[in-house]
Backbone as numpy.savetxt, mean C-alpha at the origin, in Angstrom:
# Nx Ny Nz CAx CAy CAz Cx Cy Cz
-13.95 15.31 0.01 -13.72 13.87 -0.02 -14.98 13.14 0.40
-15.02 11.68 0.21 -16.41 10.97 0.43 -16.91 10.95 1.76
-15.57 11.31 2.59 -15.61 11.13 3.94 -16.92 12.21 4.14
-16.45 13.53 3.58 -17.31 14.88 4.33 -18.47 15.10 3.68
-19.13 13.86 3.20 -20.33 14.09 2.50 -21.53 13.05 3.19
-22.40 12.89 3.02 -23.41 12.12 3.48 -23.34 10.77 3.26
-23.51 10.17 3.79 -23.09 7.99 4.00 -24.18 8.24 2.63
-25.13 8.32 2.02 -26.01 8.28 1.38 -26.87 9.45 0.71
-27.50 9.25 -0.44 -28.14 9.97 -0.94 -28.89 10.28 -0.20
-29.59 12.34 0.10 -31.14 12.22 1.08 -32.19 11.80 0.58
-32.35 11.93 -0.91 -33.52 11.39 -1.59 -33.73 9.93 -1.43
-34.90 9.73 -2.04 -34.80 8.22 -2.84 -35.58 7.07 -1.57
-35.61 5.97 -1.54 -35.91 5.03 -0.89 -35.15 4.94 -0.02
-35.36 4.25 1.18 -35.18 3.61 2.54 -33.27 2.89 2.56
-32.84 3.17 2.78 -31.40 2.68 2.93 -31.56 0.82 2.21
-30.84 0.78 1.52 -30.35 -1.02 1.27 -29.59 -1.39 1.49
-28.03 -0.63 1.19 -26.80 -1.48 1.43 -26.21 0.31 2.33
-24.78 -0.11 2.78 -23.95 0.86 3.58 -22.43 0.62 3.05
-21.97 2.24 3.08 -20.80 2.60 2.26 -20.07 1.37 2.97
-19.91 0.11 3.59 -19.15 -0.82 4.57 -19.46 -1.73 3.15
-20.54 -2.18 3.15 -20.83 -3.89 2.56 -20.40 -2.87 1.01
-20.64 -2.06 0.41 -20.18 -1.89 -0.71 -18.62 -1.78 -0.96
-18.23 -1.13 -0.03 -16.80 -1.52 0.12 -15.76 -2.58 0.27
-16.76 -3.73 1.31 -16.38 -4.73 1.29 -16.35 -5.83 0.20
-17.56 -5.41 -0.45 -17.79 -6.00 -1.82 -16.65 -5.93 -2.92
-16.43 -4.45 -2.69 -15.31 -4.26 -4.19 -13.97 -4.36 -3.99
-13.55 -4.80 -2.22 -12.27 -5.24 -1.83 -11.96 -6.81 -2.19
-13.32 -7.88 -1.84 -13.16 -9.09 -2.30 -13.17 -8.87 -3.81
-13.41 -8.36 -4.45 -13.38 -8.71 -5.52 -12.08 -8.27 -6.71
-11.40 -7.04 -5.73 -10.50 -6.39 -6.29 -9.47 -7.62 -5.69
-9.60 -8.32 -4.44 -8.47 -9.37 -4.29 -8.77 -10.48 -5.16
-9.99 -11.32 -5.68 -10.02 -12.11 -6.41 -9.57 -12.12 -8.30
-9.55 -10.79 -8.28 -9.40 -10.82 -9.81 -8.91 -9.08 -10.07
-8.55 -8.59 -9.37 -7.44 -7.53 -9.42 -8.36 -6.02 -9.66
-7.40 -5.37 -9.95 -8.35 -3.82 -9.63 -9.01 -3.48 -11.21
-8.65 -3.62 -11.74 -8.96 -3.70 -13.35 -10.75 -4.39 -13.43
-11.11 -5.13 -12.53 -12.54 -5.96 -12.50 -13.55 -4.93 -11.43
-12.70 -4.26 -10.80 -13.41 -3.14 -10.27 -14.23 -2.07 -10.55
-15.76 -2.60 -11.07 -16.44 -1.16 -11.46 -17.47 -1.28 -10.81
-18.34 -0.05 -11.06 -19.30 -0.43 -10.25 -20.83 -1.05 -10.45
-20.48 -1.16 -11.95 -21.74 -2.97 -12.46 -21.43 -3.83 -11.57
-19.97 -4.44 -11.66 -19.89 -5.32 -11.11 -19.48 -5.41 -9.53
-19.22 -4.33 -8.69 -19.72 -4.41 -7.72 -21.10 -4.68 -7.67
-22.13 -4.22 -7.69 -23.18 -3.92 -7.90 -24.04 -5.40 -8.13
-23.38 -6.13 -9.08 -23.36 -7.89 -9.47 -23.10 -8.49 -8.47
-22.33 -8.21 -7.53 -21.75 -9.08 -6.30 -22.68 -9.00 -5.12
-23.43 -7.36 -5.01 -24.15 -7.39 -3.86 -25.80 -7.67 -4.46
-26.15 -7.56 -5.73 -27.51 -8.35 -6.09 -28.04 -7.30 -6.04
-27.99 -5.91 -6.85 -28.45 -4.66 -6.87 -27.92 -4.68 -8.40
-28.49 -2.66 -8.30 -28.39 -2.50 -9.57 -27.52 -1.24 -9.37
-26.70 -1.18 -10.57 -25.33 -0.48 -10.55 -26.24 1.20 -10.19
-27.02 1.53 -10.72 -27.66 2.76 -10.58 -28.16 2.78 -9.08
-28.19 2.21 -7.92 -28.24 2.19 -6.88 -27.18 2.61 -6.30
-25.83 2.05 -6.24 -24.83 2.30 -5.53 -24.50 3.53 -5.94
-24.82 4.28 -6.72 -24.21 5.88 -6.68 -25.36 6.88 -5.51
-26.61 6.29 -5.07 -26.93 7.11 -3.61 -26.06 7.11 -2.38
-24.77 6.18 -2.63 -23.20 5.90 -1.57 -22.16 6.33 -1.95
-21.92 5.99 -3.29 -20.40 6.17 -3.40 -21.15 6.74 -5.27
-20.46 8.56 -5.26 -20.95 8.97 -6.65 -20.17 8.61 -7.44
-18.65 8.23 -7.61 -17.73 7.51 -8.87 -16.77 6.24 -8.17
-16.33 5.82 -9.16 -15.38 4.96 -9.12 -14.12 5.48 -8.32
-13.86 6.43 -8.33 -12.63 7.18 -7.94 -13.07 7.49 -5.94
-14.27 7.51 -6.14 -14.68 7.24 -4.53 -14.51 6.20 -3.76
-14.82 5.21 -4.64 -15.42 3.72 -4.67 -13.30 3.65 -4.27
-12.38 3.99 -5.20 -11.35 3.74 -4.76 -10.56 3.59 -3.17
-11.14 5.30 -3.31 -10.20 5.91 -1.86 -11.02 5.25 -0.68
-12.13 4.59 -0.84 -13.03 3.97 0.25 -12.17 2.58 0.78
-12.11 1.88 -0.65 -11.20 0.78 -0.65 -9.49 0.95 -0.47
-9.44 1.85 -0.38 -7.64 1.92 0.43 -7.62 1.87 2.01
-9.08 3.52 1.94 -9.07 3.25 3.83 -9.34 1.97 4.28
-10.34 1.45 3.66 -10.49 0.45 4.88 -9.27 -0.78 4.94
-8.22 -0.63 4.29 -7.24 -1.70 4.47 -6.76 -1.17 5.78
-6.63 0.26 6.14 -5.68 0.80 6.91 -6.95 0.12 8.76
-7.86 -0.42 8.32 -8.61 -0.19 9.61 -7.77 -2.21 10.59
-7.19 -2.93 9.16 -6.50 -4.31 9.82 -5.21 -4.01 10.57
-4.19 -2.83 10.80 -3.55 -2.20 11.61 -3.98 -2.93 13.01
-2.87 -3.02 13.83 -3.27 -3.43 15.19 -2.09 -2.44 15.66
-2.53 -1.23 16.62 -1.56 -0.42 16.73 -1.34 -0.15 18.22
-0.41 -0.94 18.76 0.11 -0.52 20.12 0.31 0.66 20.59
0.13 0.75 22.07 1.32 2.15 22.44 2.62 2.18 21.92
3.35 2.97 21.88 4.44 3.76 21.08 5.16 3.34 22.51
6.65 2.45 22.21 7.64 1.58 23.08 8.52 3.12 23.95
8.21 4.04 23.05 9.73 5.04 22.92 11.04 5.14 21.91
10.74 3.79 20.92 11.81 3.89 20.64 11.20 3.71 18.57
11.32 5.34 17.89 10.49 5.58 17.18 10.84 4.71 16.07
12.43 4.23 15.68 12.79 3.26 14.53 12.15 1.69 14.95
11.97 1.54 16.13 11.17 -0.17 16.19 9.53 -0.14 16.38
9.10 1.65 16.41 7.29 1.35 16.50 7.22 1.43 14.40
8.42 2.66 13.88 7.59 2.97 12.44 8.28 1.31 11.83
8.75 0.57 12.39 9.17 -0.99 11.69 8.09 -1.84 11.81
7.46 -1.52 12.79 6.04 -2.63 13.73 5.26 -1.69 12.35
4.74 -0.93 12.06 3.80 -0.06 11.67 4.25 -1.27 9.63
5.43 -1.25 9.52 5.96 -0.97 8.24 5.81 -2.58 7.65
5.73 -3.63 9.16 5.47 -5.11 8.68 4.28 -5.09 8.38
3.41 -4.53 9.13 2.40 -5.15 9.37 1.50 -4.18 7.71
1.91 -3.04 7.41 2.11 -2.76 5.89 2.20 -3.54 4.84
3.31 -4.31 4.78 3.93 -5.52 3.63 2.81 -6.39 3.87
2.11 -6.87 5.01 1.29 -8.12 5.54 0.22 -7.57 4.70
-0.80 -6.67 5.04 -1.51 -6.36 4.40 -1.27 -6.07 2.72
-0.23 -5.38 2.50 -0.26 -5.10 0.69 -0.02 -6.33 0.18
0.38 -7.16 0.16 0.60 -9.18 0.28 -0.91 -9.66 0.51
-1.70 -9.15 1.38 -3.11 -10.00 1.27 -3.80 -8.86 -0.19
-3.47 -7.78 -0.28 -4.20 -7.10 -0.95 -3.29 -6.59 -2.16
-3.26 -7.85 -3.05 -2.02 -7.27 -3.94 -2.09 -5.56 -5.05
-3.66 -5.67 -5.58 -3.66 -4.08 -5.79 -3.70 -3.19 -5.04
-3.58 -3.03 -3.83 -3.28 -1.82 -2.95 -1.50 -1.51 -3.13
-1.01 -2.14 -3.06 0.30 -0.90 -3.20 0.46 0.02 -4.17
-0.20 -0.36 -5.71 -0.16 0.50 -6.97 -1.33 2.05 -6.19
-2.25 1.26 -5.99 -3.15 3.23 -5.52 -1.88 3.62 -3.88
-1.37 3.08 -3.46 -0.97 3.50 -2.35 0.13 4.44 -2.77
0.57 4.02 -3.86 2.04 5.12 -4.98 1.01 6.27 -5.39
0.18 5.90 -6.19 -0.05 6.97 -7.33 -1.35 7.18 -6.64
-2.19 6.78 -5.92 -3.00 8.11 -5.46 -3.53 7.95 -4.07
-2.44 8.42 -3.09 -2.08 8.15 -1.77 -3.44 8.95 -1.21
-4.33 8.17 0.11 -5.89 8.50 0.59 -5.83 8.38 2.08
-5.65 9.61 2.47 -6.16 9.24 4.30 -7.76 9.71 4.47
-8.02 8.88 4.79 -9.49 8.91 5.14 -9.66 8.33 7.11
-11.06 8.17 7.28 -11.26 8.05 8.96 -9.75 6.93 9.38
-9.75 5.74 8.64 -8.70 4.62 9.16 -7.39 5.02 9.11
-7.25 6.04 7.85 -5.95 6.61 7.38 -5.37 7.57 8.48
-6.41 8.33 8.96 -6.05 9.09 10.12 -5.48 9.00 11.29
-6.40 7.25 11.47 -6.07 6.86 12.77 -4.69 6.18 12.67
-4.11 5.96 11.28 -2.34 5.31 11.28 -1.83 6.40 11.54
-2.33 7.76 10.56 -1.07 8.40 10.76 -1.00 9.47 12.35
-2.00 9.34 13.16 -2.14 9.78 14.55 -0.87 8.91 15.31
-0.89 7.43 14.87 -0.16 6.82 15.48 1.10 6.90 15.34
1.49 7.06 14.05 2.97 7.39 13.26 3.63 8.53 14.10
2.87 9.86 14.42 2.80 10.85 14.94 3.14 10.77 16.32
2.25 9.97 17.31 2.40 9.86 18.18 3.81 8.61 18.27
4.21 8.21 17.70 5.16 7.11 17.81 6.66 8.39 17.54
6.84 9.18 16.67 7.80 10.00 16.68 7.44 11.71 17.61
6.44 11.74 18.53 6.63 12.14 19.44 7.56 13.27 19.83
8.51 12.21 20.46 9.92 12.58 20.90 10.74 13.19 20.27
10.46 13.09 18.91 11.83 12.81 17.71 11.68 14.52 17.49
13.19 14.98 17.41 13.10 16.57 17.30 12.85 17.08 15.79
12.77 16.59 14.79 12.14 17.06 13.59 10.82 17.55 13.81
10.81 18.58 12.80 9.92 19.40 12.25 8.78 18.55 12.33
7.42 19.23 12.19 6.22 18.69 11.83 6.12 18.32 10.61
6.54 19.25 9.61 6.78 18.70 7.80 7.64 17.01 7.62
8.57 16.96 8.75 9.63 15.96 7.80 8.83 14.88 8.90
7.80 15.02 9.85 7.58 14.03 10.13 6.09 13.61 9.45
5.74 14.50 8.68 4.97 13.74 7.94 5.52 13.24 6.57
6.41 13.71 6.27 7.44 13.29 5.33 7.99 11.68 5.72
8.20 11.70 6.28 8.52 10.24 7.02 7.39 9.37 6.97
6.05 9.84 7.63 5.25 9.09 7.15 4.67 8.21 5.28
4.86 9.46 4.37 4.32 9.40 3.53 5.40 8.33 2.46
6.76 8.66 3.51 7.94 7.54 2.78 7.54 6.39 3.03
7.28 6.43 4.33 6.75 4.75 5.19 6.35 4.15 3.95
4.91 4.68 4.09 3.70 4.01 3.10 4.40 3.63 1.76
5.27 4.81 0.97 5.07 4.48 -0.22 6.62 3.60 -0.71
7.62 3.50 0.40 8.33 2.64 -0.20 8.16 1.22 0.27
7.25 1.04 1.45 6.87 -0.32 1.73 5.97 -0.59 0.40
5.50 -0.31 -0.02 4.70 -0.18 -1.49 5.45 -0.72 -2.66
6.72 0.08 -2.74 7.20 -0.44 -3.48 8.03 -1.64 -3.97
8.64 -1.97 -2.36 8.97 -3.22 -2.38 7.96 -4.39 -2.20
6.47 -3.98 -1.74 5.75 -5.11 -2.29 5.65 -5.53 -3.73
5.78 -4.53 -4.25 5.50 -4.27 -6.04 6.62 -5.40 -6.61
7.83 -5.78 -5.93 8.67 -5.53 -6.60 8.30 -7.18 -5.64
7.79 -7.54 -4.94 8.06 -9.19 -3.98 7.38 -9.56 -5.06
6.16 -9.13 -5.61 4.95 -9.74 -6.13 5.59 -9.82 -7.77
6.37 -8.54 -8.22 7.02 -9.09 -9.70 7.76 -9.86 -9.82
8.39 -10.44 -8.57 9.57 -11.20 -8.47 9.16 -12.85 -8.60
7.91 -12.91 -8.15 7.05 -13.82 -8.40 6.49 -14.23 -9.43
6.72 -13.32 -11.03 6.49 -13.38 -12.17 7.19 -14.33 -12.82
6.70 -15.24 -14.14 7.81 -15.62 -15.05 8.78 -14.49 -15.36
7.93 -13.30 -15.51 9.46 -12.24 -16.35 10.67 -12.33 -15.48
10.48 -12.13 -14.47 11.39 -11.85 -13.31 12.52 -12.37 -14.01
12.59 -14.08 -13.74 13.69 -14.66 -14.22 14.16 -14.48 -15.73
13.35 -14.03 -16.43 13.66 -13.96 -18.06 14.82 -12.64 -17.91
14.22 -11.84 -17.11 14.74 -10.44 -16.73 16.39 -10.60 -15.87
16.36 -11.60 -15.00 17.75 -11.91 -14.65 18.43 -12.30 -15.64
17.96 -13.43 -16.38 18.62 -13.72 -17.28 19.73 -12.97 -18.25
19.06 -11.92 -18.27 19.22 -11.06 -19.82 20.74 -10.26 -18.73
19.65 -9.67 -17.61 20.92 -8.92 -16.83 22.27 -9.91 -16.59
22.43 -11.21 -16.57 23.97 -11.96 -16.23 24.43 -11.75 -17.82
23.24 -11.94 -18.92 23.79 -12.38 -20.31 24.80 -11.27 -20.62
23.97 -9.80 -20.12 24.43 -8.89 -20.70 25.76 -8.66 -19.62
25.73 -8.63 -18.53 27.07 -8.67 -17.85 28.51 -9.58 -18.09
27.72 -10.38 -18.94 28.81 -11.63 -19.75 29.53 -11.07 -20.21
28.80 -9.81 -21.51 29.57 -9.59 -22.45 30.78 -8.66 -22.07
30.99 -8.09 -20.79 32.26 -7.26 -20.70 31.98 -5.97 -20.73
31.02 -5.95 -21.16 30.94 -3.92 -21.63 30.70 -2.93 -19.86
30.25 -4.16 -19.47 29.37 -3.36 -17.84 30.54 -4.04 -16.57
31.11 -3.21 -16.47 32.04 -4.04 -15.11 31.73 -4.15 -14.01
30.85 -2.64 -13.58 30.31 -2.61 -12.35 29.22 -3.40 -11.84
28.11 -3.64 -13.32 27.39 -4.91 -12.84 27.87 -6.14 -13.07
29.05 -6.46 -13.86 29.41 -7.55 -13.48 29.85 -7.69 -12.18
30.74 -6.65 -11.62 30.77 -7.12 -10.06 30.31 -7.06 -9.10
28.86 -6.54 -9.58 27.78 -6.64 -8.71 27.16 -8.12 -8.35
27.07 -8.79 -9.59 26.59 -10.25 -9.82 27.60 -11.00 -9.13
28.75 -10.38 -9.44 30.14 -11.84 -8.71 30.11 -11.68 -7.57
29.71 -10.26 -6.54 30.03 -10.73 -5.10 28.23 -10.21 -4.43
27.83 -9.75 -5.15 26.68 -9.03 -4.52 25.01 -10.19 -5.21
24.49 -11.32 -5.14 23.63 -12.02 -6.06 22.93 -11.91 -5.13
22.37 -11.62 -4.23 21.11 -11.12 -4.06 20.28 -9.91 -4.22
21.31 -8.75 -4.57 20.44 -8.08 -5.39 19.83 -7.71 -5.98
19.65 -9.07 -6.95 19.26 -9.06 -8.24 17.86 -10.29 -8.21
18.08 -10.63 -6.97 16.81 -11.54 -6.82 16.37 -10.94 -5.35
14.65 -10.28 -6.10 14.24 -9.70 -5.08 13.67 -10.60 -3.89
12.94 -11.53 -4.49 12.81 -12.99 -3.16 13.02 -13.01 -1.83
14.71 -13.22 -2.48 15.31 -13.56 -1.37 15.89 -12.07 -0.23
15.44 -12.57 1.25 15.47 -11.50 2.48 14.86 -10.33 2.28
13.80 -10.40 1.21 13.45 -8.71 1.35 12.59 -8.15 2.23
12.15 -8.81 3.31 11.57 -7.93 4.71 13.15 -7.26 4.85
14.02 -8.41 5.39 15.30 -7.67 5.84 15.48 -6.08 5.24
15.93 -6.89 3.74 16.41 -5.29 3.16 15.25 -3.87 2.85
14.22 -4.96 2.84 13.09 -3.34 3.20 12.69 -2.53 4.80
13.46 -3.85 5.28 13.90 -2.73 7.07 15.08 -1.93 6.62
15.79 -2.30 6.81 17.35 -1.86 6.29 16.98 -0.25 5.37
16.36 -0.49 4.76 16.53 0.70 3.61 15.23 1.98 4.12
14.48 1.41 4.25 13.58 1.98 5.56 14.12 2.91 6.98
14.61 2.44 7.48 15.52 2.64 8.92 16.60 3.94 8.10
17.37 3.45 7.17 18.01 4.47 6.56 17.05 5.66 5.93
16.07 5.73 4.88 15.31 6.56 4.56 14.94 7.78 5.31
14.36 6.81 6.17 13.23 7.73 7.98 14.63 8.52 8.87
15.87 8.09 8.60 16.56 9.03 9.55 17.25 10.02 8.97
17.50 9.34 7.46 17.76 10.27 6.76 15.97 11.94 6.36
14.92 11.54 6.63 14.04 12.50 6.42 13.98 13.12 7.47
14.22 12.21 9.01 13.82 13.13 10.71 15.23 13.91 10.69
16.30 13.67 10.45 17.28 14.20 10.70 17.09 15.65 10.42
Protein backbone atom coordinates (compact mmCIF):
# COMPACT_ATOMS: atom_id res chain seq x y z
CA UNK A 1 0.00 0.00 0.00
CA UNK A 2 1.15 3.79 -0.46
CA UNK A 3 1.44 3.86 3.14
CA UNK A 4 4.65 1.25 3.09
CA UNK A 5 6.43 2.93 0.43
CA UNK A 6 8.47 6.11 0.38
CA UNK A 7 6.51 9.77 0.87
CA UNK A 8 8.47 10.32 -2.50
CA UNK A 9 10.45 9.31 -5.31
CA UNK A 10 14.54 8.85 -4.22
CA UNK A 11 15.53 10.16 -7.51
CA UNK A 12 14.92 13.34 -9.16
CA UNK A 13 14.97 16.97 -7.72
CA UNK A 14 14.60 18.47 -4.26
CA UNK A 15 11.04 17.81 -2.79
CA UNK A 16 8.08 20.43 -4.15
CA UNK A 17 4.87 19.41 -2.95
CA UNK A 18 4.00 16.46 0.02
CA UNK A 19 1.72 13.39 -0.25
CA UNK A 20 -0.62 16.14 2.36
CA UNK A 21 -1.03 19.28 -0.15
CA UNK A 22 -1.56 16.71 -3.01
CA UNK A 23 -4.09 15.10 -1.20
CA UNK A 24 -5.57 18.00 -0.04
CA UNK A 25 -5.71 19.24 -3.46
CA UNK A 26 -7.68 16.29 -4.93
CA UNK A 27 -10.13 16.28 -1.79
CA UNK A 28 -11.18 20.03 -2.61
CA UNK A 29 -11.65 19.28 -5.74
CA UNK A 30 -13.31 15.89 -5.55
CA UNK A 31 -15.84 18.03 -3.12
CA UNK A 32 -16.27 20.80 -5.67
CA UNK A 33 -17.11 18.87 -8.70
CA UNK A 34 -17.25 15.16 -7.65
CA UNK A 35 -14.89 12.18 -8.02
CA UNK A 36 -15.27 11.75 -11.75
CA UNK A 37 -12.96 15.38 -12.07
CA UNK A 38 -10.40 13.56 -10.13
CA UNK A 39 -7.23 12.85 -12.12
CA UNK A 40 -4.14 13.56 -11.81
CA UNK A 41 -3.73 16.51 -14.71
CA UNK A 42 -6.01 18.06 -12.93
CA UNK A 43 -4.87 17.69 -9.63
CA UNK A 44 -1.73 18.66 -10.83
CA UNK A 45 -3.73 22.06 -12.48
CA UNK A 46 -4.81 22.95 -9.01
CA UNK A 47 -1.38 22.80 -7.35
CA UNK A 48 0.51 24.70 -10.51
CA UNK A 49 2.74 21.66 -11.44
CA UNK A 50 2.95 19.28 -13.94
CA UNK A 51 0.95 16.05 -13.90
CA UNK A 52 4.37 14.09 -14.55
CA UNK A 53 5.57 15.42 -11.20
CA UNK A 54 3.04 14.12 -8.90
CA UNK A 55 3.78 10.48 -9.71
CA UNK A 56 7.45 10.97 -7.56
CA UNK A 57 4.24 10.83 -4.53
CA UNK A 58 1.49 9.15 -5.43
CA UNK A 59 2.35 6.36 -8.62
CA UNK A 60 -1.63 6.00 -9.82
CA UNK A 61 -4.85 7.28 -9.41
CA UNK A 62 -5.92 4.33 -7.41
CA UNK A 63 -3.26 5.66 -4.77
CA UNK A 64 -4.20 9.10 -5.21
CA UNK A 65 -7.72 7.38 -4.08
CA UNK A 66 -7.00 5.41 -0.91
CA UNK A 67 -4.89 8.65 0.20
CA UNK A 68 -8.09 10.61 -0.19
CA UNK A 69 -10.37 8.28 1.94
CA UNK A 70 -7.67 8.21 4.79
CA UNK A 71 -7.42 11.47 5.29
CA UNK A 72 -11.27 11.99 5.81
CA UNK A 73 -10.87 9.48 8.67
CA UNK A 74 -8.09 12.01 10.35
CA UNK A 75 -11.67 14.86 11.07
CA UNK A 76 -12.81 12.02 13.72
CA UNK A 77 -12.68 13.57 17.18
CA UNK A 78 -12.42 10.40 19.24
CA UNK A 79 -13.02 10.32 22.97
CA UNK A 80 -12.30 7.78 25.62
CA UNK A 81 -14.61 4.84 25.29
CA UNK A 82 -17.81 5.78 28.11
CA UNK A 83 -18.13 1.79 28.67
CA UNK A 84 -21.01 1.61 27.09
CA UNK A 85 -20.02 0.10 23.44
CA UNK A 86 -23.71 0.82 21.54
CA UNK A 87 -23.39 4.83 22.55
CA UNK A 88 -19.31 5.12 21.72
CA UNK A 89 -19.91 2.91 17.98
CA UNK A 90 -23.20 5.70 17.64
CA UNK A 91 -20.70 8.78 18.60
CA UNK A 92 -18.18 7.08 16.03
CA UNK A 93 -21.32 6.47 13.38
CA UNK A 94 -22.61 10.46 13.55
CA UNK A 95 -19.81 11.87 13.29
CA UNK A 96 -19.40 9.30 9.94
CA UNK A 97 -22.77 10.68 8.26
CA UNK A 98 -21.15 14.40 9.23
CA UNK A 99 -18.26 13.80 7.34
CA UNK A 100 -19.74 11.59 4.21
CA UNK A 101 -22.39 14.83 3.97
CA UNK A 102 -19.30 17.25 3.77
CA UNK A 103 -17.66 14.75 1.42
CA UNK A 104 -20.38 13.54 -0.78
CA UNK A 105 -18.04 11.07 -2.96
CA UNK A 106 -16.64 9.32 -0.08
CA UNK A 107 -19.38 6.98 0.78
CA UNK A 108 -19.34 5.33 -2.92
CA UNK A 109 -15.19 4.34 -2.36
CA UNK A 110 -16.13 3.69 1.33
CA UNK A 111 -18.68 0.58 -0.24
CA UNK A 112 -16.68 -0.58 -3.06
CA UNK A 113 -13.16 -0.09 -2.13
CA UNK A 114 -12.98 0.06 1.67
CA UNK A 115 -8.94 1.69 2.78
CA UNK A 116 -7.42 1.71 6.26
CA UNK A 117 -4.48 3.50 6.06
CA UNK A 118 -2.35 5.60 9.15
CA UNK A 119 -6.01 7.65 10.01
CA UNK A 120 -7.97 4.45 9.19
CA UNK A 121 -6.08 2.70 11.84
CA UNK A 122 -6.36 5.12 14.31
CA UNK A 123 -10.63 4.74 13.95
CA UNK A 124 -10.50 1.36 13.93
CA UNK A 125 -7.99 1.14 17.26
CA UNK A 126 -10.77 3.13 18.66
CA UNK A 127 -13.77 0.99 17.50
CA UNK A 128 -11.67 -1.79 19.13
CA UNK A 129 -10.93 -0.24 22.08
CA UNK A 130 -14.60 1.03 22.48
CA UNK A 131 -15.90 -2.83 22.27
CA UNK A 132 -13.23 -3.84 24.61
CA UNK A 133 -15.49 -5.36 27.00
CA UNK A 134 -17.86 -6.86 24.54
CA UNK A 135 -17.40 -10.81 24.62
CA UNK A 136 -17.32 -11.44 20.81
CA UNK A 137 -14.72 -12.83 18.93
CA UNK A 138 -11.97 -10.72 17.40
CA UNK A 139 -13.48 -11.59 13.73
CA UNK A 140 -17.14 -10.30 14.51
CA UNK A 141 -15.62 -7.37 16.07
CA UNK A 142 -14.07 -6.37 13.18
CA UNK A 143 -17.07 -7.39 11.43
CA UNK A 144 -18.91 -4.83 13.29
CA UNK A 145 -16.57 -2.44 12.39
CA UNK A 146 -16.56 -2.89 8.68
CA UNK A 147 -20.69 -2.83 9.00
CA UNK A 148 -20.28 0.54 10.87
CA UNK A 149 -18.52 2.14 7.93
CA UNK A 150 -20.35 0.64 5.19
CA UNK A 151 -23.95 0.95 6.14
CA UNK A 152 -23.50 4.51 7.47
CA UNK A 153 -22.40 4.78 3.74
CA UNK A 154 -25.18 3.67 2.59
CA UNK A 155 -27.64 5.60 4.10
CA UNK A 156 -25.68 8.64 3.18
CA UNK A 157 -26.06 7.42 -0.46
CA UNK A 158 -29.50 7.15 -0.07
CA UNK A 159 -29.90 11.09 2.15
CA UNK A 160 -28.02 12.54 -0.85
CA UNK A 161 -30.44 10.54 -3.62
CA UNK A 162 -33.24 11.58 -1.74
CA UNK A 163 -32.22 14.98 -2.49
CA UNK A 164 -32.51 14.24 -6.25
CA UNK A 165 -35.38 15.26 -8.65
CA UNK A 166 -35.64 11.34 -9.32
CA UNK A 167 -36.34 10.66 -5.83
CA UNK A 168 -39.80 12.09 -6.07
CA UNK A 169 -40.46 10.89 -9.73
CA UNK A 170 -39.49 7.49 -8.04
CA UNK A 171 -42.19 7.88 -5.20
CA UNK A 172 -44.42 8.74 -7.49
CA UNK A 173 -44.41 5.71 -9.67
CA UNK A 174 -44.17 3.55 -6.25
CA UNK A 175 -47.96 5.11 -4.84
CA UNK A 176 -49.05 4.93 -8.80
CA UNK A 177 -48.16 1.48 -8.88
CA UNK A 178 -49.60 0.63 -5.37
CA UNK A 179 -52.89 2.28 -6.74
CA UNK A 180 -53.35 -0.29 -9.03
CA UNK A 181 -54.18 -3.22 -6.50
CA UNK A 182 -51.81 -5.82 -7.68
CA UNK A 183 -49.24 -5.08 -4.53
CA UNK A 184 -51.13 -5.15 -1.15
CA UNK A 185 -48.30 -5.30 1.00
CA UNK A 186 -46.93 -2.10 -0.39
CA UNK A 187 -50.00 -0.66 -0.47
CA UNK A 188 -50.09 -1.09 3.21
CA UNK A 189 -46.96 -0.07 3.62
CA UNK A 190 -47.81 3.49 2.10
CA UNK A 191 -51.27 3.63 4.19
CA UNK A 192 -49.76 3.23 7.63
CA UNK A 193 -45.98 3.17 7.22
CA UNK A 194 -45.08 6.88 4.75
CA UNK A 195 -42.00 7.42 5.93
CA UNK A 196 -40.43 4.77 4.54
CA UNK A 197 -40.58 5.70 1.44
CA UNK A 198 -39.20 9.15 2.00
CA UNK A 199 -35.73 8.83 2.93
CA UNK A 200 -35.45 12.67 4.25
CA UNK A 201 -37.38 12.43 6.69
CA UNK A 202 -35.62 11.10 10.46
CA UNK A 203 -32.94 9.26 8.86
CA UNK A 204 -30.12 9.86 11.52
CA UNK A 205 -32.92 8.25 13.72
CA UNK A 206 -33.52 5.24 11.56
CA UNK A 207 -29.80 4.88 10.65
CA UNK A 208 -29.22 4.59 14.60
CA UNK A 209 -32.01 2.27 14.92
CA UNK A 210 -30.87 -0.11 12.19
CA UNK A 211 -27.27 0.26 13.19
CA UNK A 212 -27.78 -0.61 16.99
CA UNK A 213 -29.72 -3.65 15.54
CA UNK A 214 -27.00 -4.72 12.88
CA UNK A 215 -23.81 -4.38 15.54
CA UNK A 216 -25.69 -6.68 18.07
CA UNK A 217 -26.91 -8.72 15.81
CA UNK A 218 -22.81 -9.24 14.43
CA UNK A 219 -21.24 -9.05 18.47
CA UNK A 220 -23.74 -11.43 19.52
Amino acid sequence: MIWMRPARAPLGRPAERSRAEITAAAVELADRQGLDAVSMRRVAAALNTGAASLYRYVATRDDLLDLMIDSTASEYDLPAPTGDWQADLLTVARQARDIMRRHPWLPHLVITRPTVGPQGVDLLEHVLDALADHPADAAAKLEAFALLCALTALFVQNELAAADPGSARQTAYLRHAAALGDHPRISALLATAPPAVTPAAGAADRMETVLVRALTGVLA
